[in-house]
Amino acid sequence: MSKIRQTTLEINLQSLSHNFQYLSSHLSKNTKLMAVVKAFSYGNNPVVIGKKLIELGADYLAVAYDTEAIDLRLAGIKKPILIFHPYAVNFEKIIEHQLTPSIFSKKKLERFIDVAEKQQQKAYPIHLKLNTGFNRLGFEPENLDFISEKLAQTEAVKVEGIFSHLAASQDPQERDFTLLQLKNFKVLSENIINKLNHNPLRHLCNTSGILNYPEAHFDMVRTGIGLYGYGNAAEIDAQLKPVGSLKTVISQIHHLEEGDSVGYNRRFIASKKMQTATLSLGYADGIHRHYSNGKTAVFVNGKPAPIIGDICMDMFMIDVTNINCEEGTEVTIFGAEQSAEDFAKAAGTISYEVITTIAHRVKRVIIE
Ligand SMILES: *Cc1c(COP(=O)(O)O)cnc(C)c1O
């Protein structure tokens, strides 16, 4: 690995392949895999990651919003792309770019059919999203007759998929709730399918669902976090390889006397002689202020160096007393020495949040 000279997110495609194989090994031969590349592919590089996942055999890609999907199309990705949360105002654009909308309400269904009919579409693919207990997006059981009536009256759209989302697939204590969601999904989707004359793809599981509920795989699964190397459980994390490593270099070293302060509002006061280092990333890069004041540490030459003072917008300071280092020494925020999950936990958050909020100004380096 080359020596870094600025704040860098290293993106390891071999780790991505490893995780893809690991997750695929839990699927039966006929189960399709939808790779979730929303939120800049969980903070990485959606075009590179998306292309790699297709090469590895992903059947489908998924994103949250329209613009994310359009960016992938403009980069030449031709695979089907499901948009979990499309805006009605962009339905024309969605069709123009041959993207698949998730349709989750009566109003959205009416409007999409309207747009598709105006454009004289035939059997344009849509996925219906059902609410089975998450209470975020999705049709309610009482909407089913409406859906079937609307679909019966048009040839412009075709239900290619029916899906729902699990609220607590990672939590063994919520097993009963998850099984109830699974049952609701079966009942509601069968009700719709009975009135269609084809079999749409059904999909319910996210990463933890894949691993914890093999009976719930249906025709396709949707995996995000697992592809990037995190599995919401220590045993699973041990099998996966984090794709991203966030590193930086020391910008400057300072030597403090007892009573000297560090940073805004003099949040840190030295209780003894100490050596500090300033790093070139801050809350605008995704290292939120929650990490301030010793909550968590980064690694310098294999040793933990606690964060001191408040995280600034573009920089933060660490305690490197007794650590052999100088201007230019490499520092790991997360990577080999600690995972993004460990780093996240210390500040009361989760790997998902840490990796998806790495700012776009942080240089990405792809490691093949
Ligand atoms: C983000 C998301 C996923 C992926 O979840 P992971 O826990 O990252 O695997 C799957 N389905 C939907 C609807 C999502 O929003």
XYZ file of C-alpha atoms and ligand atoms in Angstrom:
383
model
C 0.000 0.000 0.000
C 1.412 3.373 -0.958
C 2.119 5.931 1.703
C -0.639 8.483 1.983
C -0.025 12.241 2.041
C -3.505 13.604 2.729
C -6.794 12.496 4.237
C -7.793 9.476 2.198
C -10.534 6.887 2.144
C -8.998 3.713 0.761
C -11.602 1.523 -0.932
C -10.575 -2.082 -1.179
C -12.314 -3.956 -3.990
C -10.909 -7.320 -2.901
C -12.734 -6.883 0.399
C -15.886 -6.047 -1.557
C -15.509 -9.279 -3.554
C -14.940 -11.256 -0.377
C -18.111 -9.844 1.209
C -20.129 -10.426 -1.957
C -19.036 -14.089 -2.010
C -19.757 -14.477 1.700
C -23.296 -13.108 1.370
C -23.938 -15.034 -1.864
C -22.912 -18.255 -0.118
C -25.977 -17.833 2.142
C -28.377 -17.710 -0.801
C -29.932 -20.556 -2.713
C -29.053 -20.737 -6.389
C -32.279 -19.099 -7.540
C -32.281 -16.175 -5.151
C -31.305 -12.919 -6.800
C -29.076 -10.381 -5.107
C -29.882 -6.668 -5.146
C -26.817 -4.640 -4.184
C -27.653 -1.432 -2.345
C -25.425 1.461 -3.426
C -27.411 4.355 -1.941
C -25.751 7.202 -0.070
C -22.671 7.227 -2.335
C -22.457 3.418 -1.949
C -22.344 3.785 1.822
C -19.795 6.545 1.539
C -17.450 4.940 -0.996
C -17.735 5.529 -4.743
C -21.022 4.395 -6.292
C -19.850 4.104 -9.892
C -16.757 2.046 -9.114
C -18.558 -0.037 -6.498
C -21.681 -0.444 -8.659
C -19.655 -1.640 -11.667
C -17.639 -4.018 -9.515
C -20.798 -5.491 -7.957
C -22.289 -6.085 -11.400
C -19.076 -7.776 -12.484
C -19.313 -9.960 -9.360
C -22.838 -10.993 -10.330
C -25.297 -8.618 -8.642
C -28.681 -8.907 -10.398
C -30.003 -5.523 -9.429
C -28.780 -2.263 -7.912
C -30.734 -0.069 -5.518
C -30.458 3.507 -4.318
C -32.598 5.760 -2.154
C -33.160 8.779 -4.401
C -33.635 9.623 -8.072
C -30.437 11.597 -8.525
C -28.343 8.723 -7.207
C -29.846 6.424 -9.832
C -29.507 8.946 -12.655
C -25.813 9.411 -11.810
C -25.283 5.660 -12.199
C -27.058 5.648 -15.569
C -25.004 8.603 -16.769
C -21.883 6.648 -15.784
C -22.947 3.888 -18.155
C -24.492 1.366 -15.759
C -27.232 -0.530 -17.597
C -28.482 -2.972 -14.943
C -31.921 -2.458 -13.417
C -31.826 0.088 -10.584
C -34.574 0.264 -7.969
C -35.185 3.647 -6.340
C -36.468 3.108 -2.792
C -37.753 6.647 -2.333
C -38.469 8.314 -5.661
C -40.053 11.772 -5.791
C -43.278 12.076 -7.769
C -41.920 15.266 -9.340
C -39.213 13.168 -11.030
C -41.364 10.353 -12.441
C -40.814 11.547 -16.040
C -37.046 11.528 -15.506
C -37.236 8.091 -13.940
C -38.822 6.719 -17.088
C -36.443 8.653 -19.315
C -33.506 6.910 -17.605
C -35.230 3.523 -17.446
C -35.129 3.346 -13.645
C -37.473 1.305 -11.485
C -39.513 3.217 -8.922
C -40.672 1.852 -5.607
C -44.342 2.828 -5.376
C -45.558 3.047 -1.802
C -48.789 5.077 -1.670
C -52.086 5.481 -3.501
C -51.141 8.966 -4.668
C -47.781 7.823 -6.012
C -49.386 4.869 -7.804
C -51.981 7.078 -9.485
C -49.416 9.642 -10.488
C -46.943 7.077 -11.845
C -49.638 5.343 -13.904
C -50.697 8.734 -15.198
C -47.160 9.623 -16.289
C -46.558 6.180 -17.808
C -49.842 6.347 -19.762
C -49.106 9.848 -21.073
C -45.798 8.510 -22.349
C -47.531 5.476 -23.884
C -45.437 3.065 -21.890
C -46.253 -0.641 -21.989
C -45.636 -2.760 -18.883
C -43.185 -0.301 -17.342
C -41.652 -2.103 -14.303
C -42.503 -0.904 -10.814
C -41.978 -2.422 -7.365
C -44.779 -2.107 -4.802
C -43.599 -1.376 -1.262
C -45.787 -2.745 1.534
C -45.840 -1.599 5.144
C -45.557 -4.708 7.303
C -44.666 -2.989 10.563
C -41.786 -0.583 9.984
C -44.234 2.325 9.576
C -41.910 4.341 7.384
C -42.976 3.816 3.739
C -45.446 1.372 2.263
C -49.020 0.593 1.315
C -51.335 -0.369 4.168
C -53.435 -3.562 4.087
C -56.567 -1.496 3.361
C -54.965 -0.195 0.136
C -54.795 -3.609 -1.521
C -58.142 -3.414 -3.341
C -57.242 0.019 -4.642
C -53.910 -1.289 -5.960
C -55.513 -4.242 -7.724
C -58.230 -2.070 -9.290
C -55.717 0.497 -10.550
C -53.438 -2.172 -11.998
C -56.339 -3.927 -13.699
C -57.238 -0.705 -15.514
C -53.851 -0.026 -17.092
C -51.318 -1.659 -19.359
C -48.773 1.077 -18.855
C -47.150 -0.428 -15.764
C -46.294 -3.922 -14.628
C -45.565 -5.044 -11.086
C -42.079 -6.448 -11.452
C -41.547 -6.670 -7.703
C -43.277 -6.544 -4.324
C -41.240 -5.803 -1.234
C -41.181 -4.697 2.352
C -38.485 -3.810 4.875
C -37.645 -5.434 8.197
C -37.402 -3.205 11.247
C -35.227 -5.349 13.502
C -33.678 -8.189 11.525
C -30.384 -7.764 13.436
C -31.999 -8.092 16.869
C -32.578 -11.628 18.228
C -34.836 -10.175 20.930
C -37.220 -8.962 18.232
C -37.507 -12.325 16.517
C -41.262 -12.554 17.112
C -41.793 -9.136 15.580
C -39.675 -10.030 12.546
C -41.607 -13.282 12.052
C -44.838 -11.284 12.240
C -43.515 -8.944 9.521
C -42.633 -12.008 7.440
C -46.157 -13.375 7.855
C -47.749 -10.014 7.018
C -45.581 -9.799 3.927
C -46.644 -13.256 2.733
C -50.331 -12.566 3.239
C -50.353 -9.092 1.701
C -48.157 -9.948 -1.281
C -50.171 -13.093 -2.040
C -53.336 -11.047 -2.046
C -51.857 -8.803 -4.761
C -50.281 -11.653 -6.736
C -53.567 -13.595 -6.851
C -55.022 -10.782 -8.918
C -52.080 -10.535 -11.312
C -51.433 -12.955 -14.122
C -47.704 -13.170 -13.530
C -45.324 -13.789 -10.632
C -43.437 -10.700 -9.493
C -40.125 -10.844 -7.621
C -40.717 -10.729 -3.895
C -38.006 -9.356 -1.606
C -37.865 -8.639 2.110
C -34.390 -9.174 3.597
C -31.610 -6.680 4.184
C -28.130 -7.874 5.257
C -29.117 -9.074 8.732
C -32.298 -10.576 7.325
C -30.228 -12.642 4.859
C -28.074 -14.020 7.643
C -30.719 -14.471 10.360
C -33.853 -15.427 8.396
C -33.018 -17.834 5.563
C -36.732 -18.692 5.395
C -37.453 -15.094 4.348
C -35.236 -14.802 1.253
C -38.082 -15.100 -1.288
C -36.932 -14.346 -4.877
C -34.385 -11.655 -4.094
C -32.534 -10.103 -1.145
C -31.241 -6.559 -0.721
C -27.847 -6.161 0.842
C -26.033 -2.962 1.708
C -23.952 -2.869 4.869
C -22.736 -6.475 4.525
C -21.157 -5.698 1.157
C -19.176 -2.920 2.802
C -17.933 -5.251 5.547
C -20.255 -4.868 8.512
C -22.854 -7.319 9.763
C -24.459 -5.869 12.905
C -22.976 -8.681 15.025
C -19.431 -9.455 16.138
C -19.533 -13.059 14.785
C -20.555 -11.780 11.361
C -18.118 -8.864 11.373
C -15.408 -11.488 11.917
C -16.367 -13.092 8.578
C -16.528 -9.854 6.601
C -13.814 -7.419 5.499
C -14.339 -3.657 5.794
C -14.084 -2.081 2.346
C -13.177 1.434 3.490
C -10.191 2.562 5.574
C -10.028 6.206 6.585
C -6.532 7.562 7.042
C -4.821 10.873 7.373
C -1.417 12.322 8.203
C -0.298 14.529 11.069
C -0.391 18.193 10.001
C 1.558 19.538 12.974
C 2.885 18.532 16.404
C 2.544 20.757 19.496
C 4.228 20.515 22.909
C 2.031 21.670 25.802
C 2.779 22.627 29.381
C 0.447 21.911 32.277
C -2.487 24.358 32.090
C -2.282 24.964 28.322
C -5.564 24.584 26.467
C -6.457 22.991 23.144
C -9.006 24.192 20.619
C -12.257 26.164 20.615
C -13.664 27.181 23.979
C -10.462 25.822 25.561
C -12.364 22.535 25.866
C -9.228 20.597 26.783
C -6.766 21.701 29.470
C -3.448 19.840 29.776
C -2.971 18.394 33.256
C 0.695 17.677 32.534
C 3.361 18.231 29.900
C 2.121 16.583 26.724
C 2.556 16.210 22.981
C -0.432 16.724 20.648
C -0.972 16.291 16.935
C -3.374 18.127 14.638
C -5.137 16.089 11.932
C -6.628 17.355 8.702
C -10.233 16.271 8.986
C -13.138 17.492 11.075
C -16.899 17.495 11.379
C -17.294 18.710 7.808
C -15.552 15.490 6.773
C -17.874 13.288 8.819
C -15.985 13.148 12.104
C -18.874 14.526 14.122
C -18.548 16.569 17.305
C -19.841 13.560 19.269
C -16.369 12.110 18.960
C -14.852 15.029 20.868
C -13.051 14.954 24.191
C -11.632 11.504 24.636
C -14.775 9.597 23.613
C -12.763 7.756 21.049
C -9.245 7.361 19.706
C -7.438 7.060 16.407
C -4.289 5.013 15.783
C -0.755 6.321 15.314
C 1.994 3.773 14.759
C -0.297 1.077 16.099
C -1.060 2.963 19.346
C -4.394 4.521 20.345
C -4.280 8.325 20.477
C -7.369 9.845 22.160
C -9.159 12.765 20.544
C -8.778 15.868 22.721
C -10.856 19.047 22.737
C -13.817 19.616 20.456
C -13.691 18.425 16.859
C -13.375 21.507 14.615
C -14.903 21.873 11.151
C -11.756 20.899 9.248
C -9.389 19.535 11.889
C -9.131 17.824 15.232
C -6.399 17.242 17.775
C -5.159 14.049 19.417
C -2.945 13.190 22.349
C 0.286 11.627 21.092
C 2.279 11.927 24.309
C 4.742 9.000 24.338
C 3.872 8.008 20.766
C 6.738 8.159 18.331
C 5.475 10.398 15.498
C 6.110 13.599 13.551
C 4.584 15.866 10.923
C 3.562 13.558 8.070
C 3.145 10.387 10.154
C 0.189 8.302 8.993
C -2.879 8.058 11.250
C -5.749 5.561 10.994
C -9.239 6.692 11.938
C -10.675 3.334 10.983
C -8.990 0.498 9.151
C -6.682 -2.291 10.240
C -6.354 -1.238 13.916
C -10.031 -0.536 14.593
C -13.155 -0.977 12.520
C -15.650 1.774 11.745
C -18.022 -0.127 14.040
C -15.565 0.120 16.990
C -14.964 3.779 16.238
C -18.724 4.395 15.994
C -19.644 2.537 19.168
C -17.395 4.669 21.341
C -19.449 7.715 20.335
C -22.825 5.989 20.604
C -23.511 5.470 16.909
C -23.296 2.708 14.277
C -21.006 1.799 11.393
C -23.703 2.849 8.889
C -23.578 6.448 10.080
C -19.793 6.714 10.222
C -19.138 5.341 6.754
C -21.991 7.116 4.936
C -21.069 10.557 6.219
C -17.460 10.719 5.017
C -17.522 13.980 3.059
C -17.007 14.039 -0.673
C -13.976 16.295 -0.274
C -12.091 13.367 1.265
C -9.936 11.827 -1.442
C -11.018 8.300 -2.488
C -8.357 5.844 -3.572
C -9.432 2.572 -5.117
C -7.339 -0.467 -4.242
C -7.927 -3.151 -6.872
C -30.830 0.641 3.080
C -31.823 -0.408 2.747
C -31.426 -1.739 2.593
C -30.032 -2.236 2.922
O -29.937 -2.489 4.312
P -28.590 -3.070 4.954
O -28.938 -3.217 6.405
O -27.546 -2.027 4.736
O -28.290 -4.348 4.276
C -32.368 -2.648 2.154
N -33.642 -2.255 1.896
C -34.060 -0.990 2.061
C -35.469 -0.633 1.764
C -33.178 -0.017 2.510
O -33.594 1.240 2.683
